[in-house]
Coordinates of C-alpha atoms in Angstrom, one line a residue:
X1 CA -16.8 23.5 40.8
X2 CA -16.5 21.5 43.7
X3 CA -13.6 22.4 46.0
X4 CA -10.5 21.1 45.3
X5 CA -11.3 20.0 41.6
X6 CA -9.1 21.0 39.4
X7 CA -9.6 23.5 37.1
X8 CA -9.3 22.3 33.6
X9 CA -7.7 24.0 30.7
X10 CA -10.1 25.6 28.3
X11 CA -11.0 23.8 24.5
X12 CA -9.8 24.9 21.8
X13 CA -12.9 27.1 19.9
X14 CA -15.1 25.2 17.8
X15 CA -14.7 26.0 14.2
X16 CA -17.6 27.5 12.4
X17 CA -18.8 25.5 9.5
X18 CA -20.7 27.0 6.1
X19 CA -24.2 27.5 6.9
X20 CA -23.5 29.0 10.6
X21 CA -23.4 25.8 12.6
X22 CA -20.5 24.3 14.7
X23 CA -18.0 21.6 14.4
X24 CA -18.5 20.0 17.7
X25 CA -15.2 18.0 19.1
X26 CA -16.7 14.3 20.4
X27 CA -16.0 10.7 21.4
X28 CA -18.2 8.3 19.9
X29 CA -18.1 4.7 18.5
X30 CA -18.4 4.1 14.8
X31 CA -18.9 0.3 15.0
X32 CA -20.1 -2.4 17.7
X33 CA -16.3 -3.3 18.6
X34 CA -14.6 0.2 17.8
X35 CA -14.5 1.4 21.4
X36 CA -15.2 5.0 21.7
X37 CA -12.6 7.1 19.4
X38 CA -12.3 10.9 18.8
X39 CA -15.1 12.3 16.7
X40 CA -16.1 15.3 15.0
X41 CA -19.6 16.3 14.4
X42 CA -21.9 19.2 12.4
X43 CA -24.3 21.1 14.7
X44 CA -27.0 22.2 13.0
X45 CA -27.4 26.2 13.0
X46 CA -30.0 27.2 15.6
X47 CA -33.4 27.4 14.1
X48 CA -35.7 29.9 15.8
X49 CA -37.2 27.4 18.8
X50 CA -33.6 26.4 19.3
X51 CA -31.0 26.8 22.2
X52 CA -27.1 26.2 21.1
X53 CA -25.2 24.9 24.6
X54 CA -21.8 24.7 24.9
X55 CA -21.5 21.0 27.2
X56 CA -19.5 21.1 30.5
X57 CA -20.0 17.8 31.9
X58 CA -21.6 15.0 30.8
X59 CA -22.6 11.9 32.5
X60 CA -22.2 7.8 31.9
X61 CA -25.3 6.1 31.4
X62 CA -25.1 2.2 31.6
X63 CA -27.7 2.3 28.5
X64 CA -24.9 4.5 26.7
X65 CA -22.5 1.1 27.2
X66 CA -25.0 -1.3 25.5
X67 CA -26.3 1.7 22.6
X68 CA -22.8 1.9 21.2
X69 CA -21.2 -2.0 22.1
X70 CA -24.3 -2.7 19.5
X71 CA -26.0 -4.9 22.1
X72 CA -29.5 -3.4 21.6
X73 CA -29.5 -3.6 17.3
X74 CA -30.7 -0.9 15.0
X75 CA -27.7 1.2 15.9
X76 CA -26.8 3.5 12.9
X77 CA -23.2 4.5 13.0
X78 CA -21.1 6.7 13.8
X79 CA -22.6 7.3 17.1
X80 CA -21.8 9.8 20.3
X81 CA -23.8 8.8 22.8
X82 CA -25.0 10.9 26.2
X83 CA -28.0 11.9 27.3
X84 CA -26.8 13.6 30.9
X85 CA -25.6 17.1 29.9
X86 CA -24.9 20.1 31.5
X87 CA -23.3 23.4 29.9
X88 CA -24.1 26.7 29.5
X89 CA -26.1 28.5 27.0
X90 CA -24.2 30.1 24.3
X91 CA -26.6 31.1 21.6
X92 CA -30.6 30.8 21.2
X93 CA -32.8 31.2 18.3
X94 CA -34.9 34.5 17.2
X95 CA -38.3 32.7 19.3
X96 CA -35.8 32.0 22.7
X97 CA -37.1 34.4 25.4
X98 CA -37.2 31.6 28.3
X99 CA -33.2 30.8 28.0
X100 CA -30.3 33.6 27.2
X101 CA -26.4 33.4 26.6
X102 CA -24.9 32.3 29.8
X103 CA -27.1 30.3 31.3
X104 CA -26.7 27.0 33.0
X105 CA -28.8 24.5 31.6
X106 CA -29.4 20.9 31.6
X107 CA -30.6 18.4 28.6
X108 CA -31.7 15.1 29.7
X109 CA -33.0 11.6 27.2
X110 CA -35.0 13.6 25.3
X111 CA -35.0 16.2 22.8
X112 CA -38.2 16.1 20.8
X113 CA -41.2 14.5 21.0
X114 CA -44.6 14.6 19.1
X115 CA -46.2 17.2 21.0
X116 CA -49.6 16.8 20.1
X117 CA -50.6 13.6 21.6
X118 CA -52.5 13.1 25.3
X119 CA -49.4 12.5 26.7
X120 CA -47.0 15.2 25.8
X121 CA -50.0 17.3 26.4
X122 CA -50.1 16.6 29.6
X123 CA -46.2 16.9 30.2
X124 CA -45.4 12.9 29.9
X125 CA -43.5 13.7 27.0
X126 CA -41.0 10.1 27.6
X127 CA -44.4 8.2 27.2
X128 CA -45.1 10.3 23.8
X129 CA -47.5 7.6 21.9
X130 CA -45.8 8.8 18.5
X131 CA -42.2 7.9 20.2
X132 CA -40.2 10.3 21.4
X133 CA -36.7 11.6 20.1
X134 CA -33.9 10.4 21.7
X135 CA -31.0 12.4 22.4
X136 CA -28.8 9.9 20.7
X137 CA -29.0 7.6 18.2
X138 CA -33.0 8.4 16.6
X139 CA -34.0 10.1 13.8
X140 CA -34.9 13.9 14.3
X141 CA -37.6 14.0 12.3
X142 CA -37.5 17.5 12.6
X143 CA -34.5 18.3 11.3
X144 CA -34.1 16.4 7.7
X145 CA -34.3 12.8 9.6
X146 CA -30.8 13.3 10.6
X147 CA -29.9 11.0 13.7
X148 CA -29.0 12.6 16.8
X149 CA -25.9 12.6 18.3
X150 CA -25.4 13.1 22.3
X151 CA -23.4 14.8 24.9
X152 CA -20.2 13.2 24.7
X153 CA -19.6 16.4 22.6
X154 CA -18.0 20.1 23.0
X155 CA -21.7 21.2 22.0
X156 CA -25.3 20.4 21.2
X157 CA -28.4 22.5 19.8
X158 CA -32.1 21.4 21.6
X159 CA -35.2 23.0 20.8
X160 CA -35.7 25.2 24.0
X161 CA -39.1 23.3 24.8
X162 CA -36.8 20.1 26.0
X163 CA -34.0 22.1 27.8
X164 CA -34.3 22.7 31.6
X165 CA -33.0 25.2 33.8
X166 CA -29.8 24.1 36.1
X167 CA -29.7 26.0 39.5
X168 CA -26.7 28.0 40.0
X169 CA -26.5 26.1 44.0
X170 CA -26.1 22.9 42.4
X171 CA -22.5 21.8 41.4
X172 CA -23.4 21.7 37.3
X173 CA -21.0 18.1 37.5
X174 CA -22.8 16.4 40.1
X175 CA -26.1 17.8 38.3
X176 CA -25.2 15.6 35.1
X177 CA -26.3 12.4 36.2
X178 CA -29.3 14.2 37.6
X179 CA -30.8 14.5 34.0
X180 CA -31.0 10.6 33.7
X181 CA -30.5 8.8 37.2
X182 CA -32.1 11.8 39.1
X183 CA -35.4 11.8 37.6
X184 CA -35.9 7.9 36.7
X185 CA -36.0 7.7 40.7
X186 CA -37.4 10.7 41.6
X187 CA -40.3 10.2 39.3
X188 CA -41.9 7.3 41.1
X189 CA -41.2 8.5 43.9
X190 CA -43.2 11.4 43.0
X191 CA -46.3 9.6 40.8
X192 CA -46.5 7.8 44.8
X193 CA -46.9 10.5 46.7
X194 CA -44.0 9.4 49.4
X195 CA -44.1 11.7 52.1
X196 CA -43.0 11.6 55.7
X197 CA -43.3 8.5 57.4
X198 CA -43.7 6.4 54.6
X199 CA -41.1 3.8 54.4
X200 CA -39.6 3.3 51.0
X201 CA -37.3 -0.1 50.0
X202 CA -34.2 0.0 47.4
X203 CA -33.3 -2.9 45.4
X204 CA -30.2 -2.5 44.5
X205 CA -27.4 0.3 45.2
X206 CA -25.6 1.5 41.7
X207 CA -26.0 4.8 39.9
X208 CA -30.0 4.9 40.5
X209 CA -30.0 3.1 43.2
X210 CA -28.1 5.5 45.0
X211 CA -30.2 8.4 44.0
X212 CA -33.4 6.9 45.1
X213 CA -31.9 6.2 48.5
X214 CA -31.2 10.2 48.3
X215 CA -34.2 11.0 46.9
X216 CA -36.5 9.0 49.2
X217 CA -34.5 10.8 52.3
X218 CA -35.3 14.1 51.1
X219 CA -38.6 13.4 50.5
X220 CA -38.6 12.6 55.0
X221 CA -39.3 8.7 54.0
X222 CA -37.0 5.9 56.3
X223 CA -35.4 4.3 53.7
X224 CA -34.5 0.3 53.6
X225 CA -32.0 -0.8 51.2
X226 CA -32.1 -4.6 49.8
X227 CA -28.7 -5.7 48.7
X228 CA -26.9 -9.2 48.0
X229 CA -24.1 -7.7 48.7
X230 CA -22.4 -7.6 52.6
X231 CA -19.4 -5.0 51.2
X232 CA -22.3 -2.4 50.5
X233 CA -23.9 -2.3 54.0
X234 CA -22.0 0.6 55.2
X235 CA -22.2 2.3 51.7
X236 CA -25.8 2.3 52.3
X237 CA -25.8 3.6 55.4
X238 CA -23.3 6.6 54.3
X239 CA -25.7 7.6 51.6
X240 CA -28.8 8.4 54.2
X241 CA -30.4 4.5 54.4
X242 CA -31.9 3.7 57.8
X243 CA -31.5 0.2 57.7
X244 CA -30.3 -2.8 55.4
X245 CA -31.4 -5.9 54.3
X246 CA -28.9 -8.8 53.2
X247 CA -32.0 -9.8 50.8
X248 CA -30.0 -13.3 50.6
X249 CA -30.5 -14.0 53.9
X250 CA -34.0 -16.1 54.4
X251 CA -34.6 -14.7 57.8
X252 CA -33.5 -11.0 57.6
X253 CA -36.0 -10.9 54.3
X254 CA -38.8 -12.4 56.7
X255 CA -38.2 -10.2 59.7
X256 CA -38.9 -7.3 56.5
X257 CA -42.5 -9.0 56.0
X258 CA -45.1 -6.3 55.8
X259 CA -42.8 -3.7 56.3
X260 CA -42.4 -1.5 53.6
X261 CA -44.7 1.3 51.5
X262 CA -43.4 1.4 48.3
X263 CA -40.2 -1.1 47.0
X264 CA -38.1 0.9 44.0
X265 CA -36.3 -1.8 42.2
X266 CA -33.5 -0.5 39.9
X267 CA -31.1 -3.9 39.2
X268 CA -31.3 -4.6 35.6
X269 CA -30.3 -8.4 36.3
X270 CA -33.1 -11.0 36.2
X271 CA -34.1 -11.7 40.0
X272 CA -36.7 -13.2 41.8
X273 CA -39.4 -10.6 42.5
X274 CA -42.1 -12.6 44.7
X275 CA -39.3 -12.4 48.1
X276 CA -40.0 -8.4 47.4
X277 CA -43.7 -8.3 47.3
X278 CA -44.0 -10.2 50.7
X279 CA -42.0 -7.2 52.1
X280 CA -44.8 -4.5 51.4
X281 CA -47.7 -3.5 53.2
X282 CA -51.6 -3.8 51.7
X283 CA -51.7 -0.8 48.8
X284 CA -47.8 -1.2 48.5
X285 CA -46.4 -0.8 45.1
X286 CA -43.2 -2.1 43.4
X287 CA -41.7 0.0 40.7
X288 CA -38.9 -1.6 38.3
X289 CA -36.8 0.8 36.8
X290 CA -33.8 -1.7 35.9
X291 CA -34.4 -3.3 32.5
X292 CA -33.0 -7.3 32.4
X293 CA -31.9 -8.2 29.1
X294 CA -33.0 -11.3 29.7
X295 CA -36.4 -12.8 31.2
X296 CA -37.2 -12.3 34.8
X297 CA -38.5 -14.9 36.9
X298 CA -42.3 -15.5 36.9
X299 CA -44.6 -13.0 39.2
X300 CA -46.7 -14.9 41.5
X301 CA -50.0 -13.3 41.5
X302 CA -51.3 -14.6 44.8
X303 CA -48.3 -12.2 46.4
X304 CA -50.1 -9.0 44.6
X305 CA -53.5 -10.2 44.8
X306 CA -53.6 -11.0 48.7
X307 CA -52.5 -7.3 49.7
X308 CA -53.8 -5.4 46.8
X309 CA -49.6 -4.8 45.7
X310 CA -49.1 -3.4 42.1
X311 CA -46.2 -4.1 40.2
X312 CA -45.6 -1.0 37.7
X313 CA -42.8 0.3 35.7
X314 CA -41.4 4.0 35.2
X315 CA -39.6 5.8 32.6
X316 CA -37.4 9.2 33.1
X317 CA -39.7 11.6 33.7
X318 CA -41.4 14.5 31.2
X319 CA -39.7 18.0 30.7
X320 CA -41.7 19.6 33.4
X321 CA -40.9 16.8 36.0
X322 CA -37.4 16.8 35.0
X323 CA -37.3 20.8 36.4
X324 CA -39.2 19.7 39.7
X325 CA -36.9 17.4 40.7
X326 CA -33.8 19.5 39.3
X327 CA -35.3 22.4 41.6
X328 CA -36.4 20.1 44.7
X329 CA -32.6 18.7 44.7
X330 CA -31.2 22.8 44.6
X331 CA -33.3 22.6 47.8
X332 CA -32.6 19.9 49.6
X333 CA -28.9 19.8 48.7
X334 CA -29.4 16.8 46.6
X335 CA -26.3 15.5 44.1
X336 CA -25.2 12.3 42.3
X337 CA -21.8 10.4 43.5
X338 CA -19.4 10.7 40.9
X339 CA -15.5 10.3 39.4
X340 CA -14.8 12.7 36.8
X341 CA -13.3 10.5 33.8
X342 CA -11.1 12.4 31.1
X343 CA -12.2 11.5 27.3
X344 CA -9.4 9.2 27.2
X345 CA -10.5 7.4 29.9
X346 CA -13.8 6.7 28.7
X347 CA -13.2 3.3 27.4
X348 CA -11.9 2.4 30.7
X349 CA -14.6 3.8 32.6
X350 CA -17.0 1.9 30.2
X351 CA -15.1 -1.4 31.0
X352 CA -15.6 -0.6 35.0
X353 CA -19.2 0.1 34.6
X354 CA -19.6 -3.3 33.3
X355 CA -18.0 -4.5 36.1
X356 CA -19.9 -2.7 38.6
X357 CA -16.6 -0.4 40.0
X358 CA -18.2 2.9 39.8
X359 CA -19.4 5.0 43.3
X360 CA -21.9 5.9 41.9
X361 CA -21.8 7.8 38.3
X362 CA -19.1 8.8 36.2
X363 CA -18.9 12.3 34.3
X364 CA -17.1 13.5 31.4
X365 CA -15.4 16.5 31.7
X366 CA -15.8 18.0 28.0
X367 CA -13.3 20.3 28.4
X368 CA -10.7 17.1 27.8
X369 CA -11.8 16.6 24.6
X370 CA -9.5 17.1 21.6
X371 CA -10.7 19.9 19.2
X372 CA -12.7 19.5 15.9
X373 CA -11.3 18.3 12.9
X374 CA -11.9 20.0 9.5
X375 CA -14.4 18.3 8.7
X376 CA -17.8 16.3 10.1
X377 CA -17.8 12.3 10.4
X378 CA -21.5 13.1 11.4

C-alpha cells in the first residue's frame, strides 16, 4: 500500500454457489441510464487452464464510461465493466503450474483470444483476426457463450494464458491502470524503438497521456508535450516533460517545426492533425491512440509524403508485451496517477471523468464493495 493509505476493512467472504464457483460482490449498470448499482455475479468454477483472483483494485477506463452509458450499442445487460485489475491469486486449475495461491497478478482488456491465428501466434493477441475476448461485455465462447463481466467485482476467473505477473515493488493500486493506460502507451513506444536521444511529442495530457510522458522518460527520450490547455503547463512539467507546447499558439507550434521523432496522440476529440505532422522530423511517425467518436479532420497527404511521416494507430498491447512493460515499469519506478474512489462513489467519479477532473486515473478499491447477494443477476 502506499504510505499513508488507509487500510480498508476486509469483505465479507464470497459465498460459494452449487457447482464450486463464487458469488462475486460487483457494481455494474443494467441499462443505458441506470448508473452503476450494486451487483451480484456467478464465477464460473475454475476449469483446469484457469486462474481464480480475488480483485484488489481496479481501475476507470474512459471506454468503461461509454460501454455501460450504452453509447457504443450492442451492449447486452446487466453489465460490470473493468478491464484494469489487480488482485491476488486465490485458486488455479489442475493445468496451473506458472501462477499459485497468493500471487499478485494483473488482468488487462483481454481474456481470451483465438489462439491459432498469425497474430496471437506471434503474441499480438489484441489484433487476434478471429476477435479477441474482451474482459467485459463479449461472448466467451469458451465458456457456454456466456458474456463476460469485468473487474468492478470482488473476483474474476481468467484462463492463466491471459493473466500477467504483478511485481511485488510496484504498489498493486497504482499498477491498475497499468493493465490498460500503461501498455496502450508503452506499446508504441516500444514497436518505435524510442531510445535515448530521441525526442518524443504528447498530444494531450489525461490518463494515457500522462503515462506516455512517463513512459517516454523512462525510456531516456526528451519528452515535448502539446496541450491547449495553459492550466496544464506545470502539470507537464511535474510529470518528467522537458518542454511544452501551447499547440494553440501559431508561433510556439512553428518554432516545434521539424523537431520531434515520434508524436503519440492520445485525445479522443476530433482535432486537426496536419499542425502535428509539420512538427516531426523526415522518418517521424504519429501514432493515435485516442479514438474520436466523431470524424476527424481530413489528413493532408503532402505533410506525410514530403518527409516520409507515417500516420499509424495502436491497440493495448499482447499478453507478452503487457509483462515487458509491467516489468520495465518495476524497474524504472514507473506508476499511474491516481484517486482511489469507493464503490459508491463510482457514479461520481464517472461524471468527473466526463468532465475531464481526474489527475490522472481513478481506482476502485474492491474492498468497498457490498457483499454478494443470494443469488446471481449475472
Amino acid at each position: 500500500m502506499t504510505p499513508g493509505r488507509p487500510v480498508p476493512p476486509p469483505l465479507a467472504q464470497p459465498a460459494a454457489p452449487s457447482g464450486g464457483g463464487v458469488l462475486a460482490a460487483a457494481y455494474g449498470a443494467t441499462s443505458p441510464d441506470s448508473g452503476l448499482v450494486p451487483l451480484t455475479l456467478a464465477r464460473r468454477t475454475p476449469k483446469a487452464d484457469d486462474v481464480e483472483i480475488a480483485i484488489e483494485y481496479c481501475g476507470l477506463c474512459h471506454s468503461d464510461v461509454h460501454a455501460t452509458r450504452g453509447e457504443w450499442g450492442g451492449t447486452t445487460w446487466p453489465l460490470v465493466p473493468g478491464h484494469e485489475i489487480v488482485g491476488t491469486v486465490s485458486r488455479v486449475g489442475s493445468a496451473v503450474v506458472d501462477f499459485a495461491a497468493g500471487d499478485r497478478v494483473g488482468v488487462g482488456c483481454m481474456v481470451d483470444s483465438c489462439r491459432t491465428c498469425e497474430s496471437c501466434l506471434d503474441g499480438l493477441e489484441q489484433y487476434c483476426e478471429n476477435g479477441m475476448t474482451g474482459t467485459y461485455g463479449a461472448i466467451d465462447r469458451r465458456n457456454g457463450d456466456s458474456v463476460t463481466q469485468g473487474g468492478y467485482s470482488s473476483s474474476i476467473v481468467v484462463d492463466r494464458r491471459y493473466v500477467v505477473r504483478v511485481p511485488e515493488s510496484l504498489d498493486p493500486a497504482a499498477a491498475a491502470p497499468l493493465l490498460c493506460a500503461g501498455v496502450t502507451t508503452f506499446s508504441p513506444l516500444r514497436h518505435f524503438g524510442v531510445e535515448e536521444g530521441d525526442v518524443v511529442g504528447v498530444v494531450g495530457l489525461g490518463g494515457l497521456g500522462h503515462m506516455a510522458v512517463k513512459l517516454a522518460r523512462a525510456m531516456g527520450a526528451k519528452v515535448v508535450v502539446f496541450t491547449t490547455s495553459d492550466a496544464k503547463v506545470a502539470a507537464a512539467l511535474e510529470l518528467g516533460a522537458d518542454e511544452v507546447v501551447l499547440s494553440r499558439d501559431e508561433e510556439a507550434m512553428a518554432g516545434a517545426n521539424r523537431s520531434i521523432d515520434l508524436i503519440i496522440d492520445t485525445v479522443a476529440a476530433p482535432h486537426d492533425l496536419n499542425p502535428y505532422f509539420r512538427t516531426l522530423r523526415v522518418d517521424g511517425a504519429l501514432f493515435q491512440l485516442g479514438l474520436p467518436s466523431e470524424p476527424m479532420p481530413p489528413v493532408n497527404p503532402g505533410s506525410l509524403i514530403r518527409r516520409r511521416i507515417a500516420y499509424a494507430g495502436s491497440l493495448i498491447g499482447g499478453i507478452a508485451e503487457t509483462q515487458e512493460m509491467l516489468d520495465f515499469c518495476a524497474e524504472h519506478g514507473v506508476a499511474a496517477e491516481i484517486e482511489m474512489v469507493r464503490a459508491d462513489q463510482l457514479n461520481e467519479a464517472y461524471d468527473r471523468m466526463v468532465a475531464g477532473d481526474v489527475k490522472y486515473r481513478f481506482v476502485l478499491d474492491t474492498s468497498t464493495l457490498h457483499a454478494p447477494a443470494k443469488e446471481a443477476h449475472a
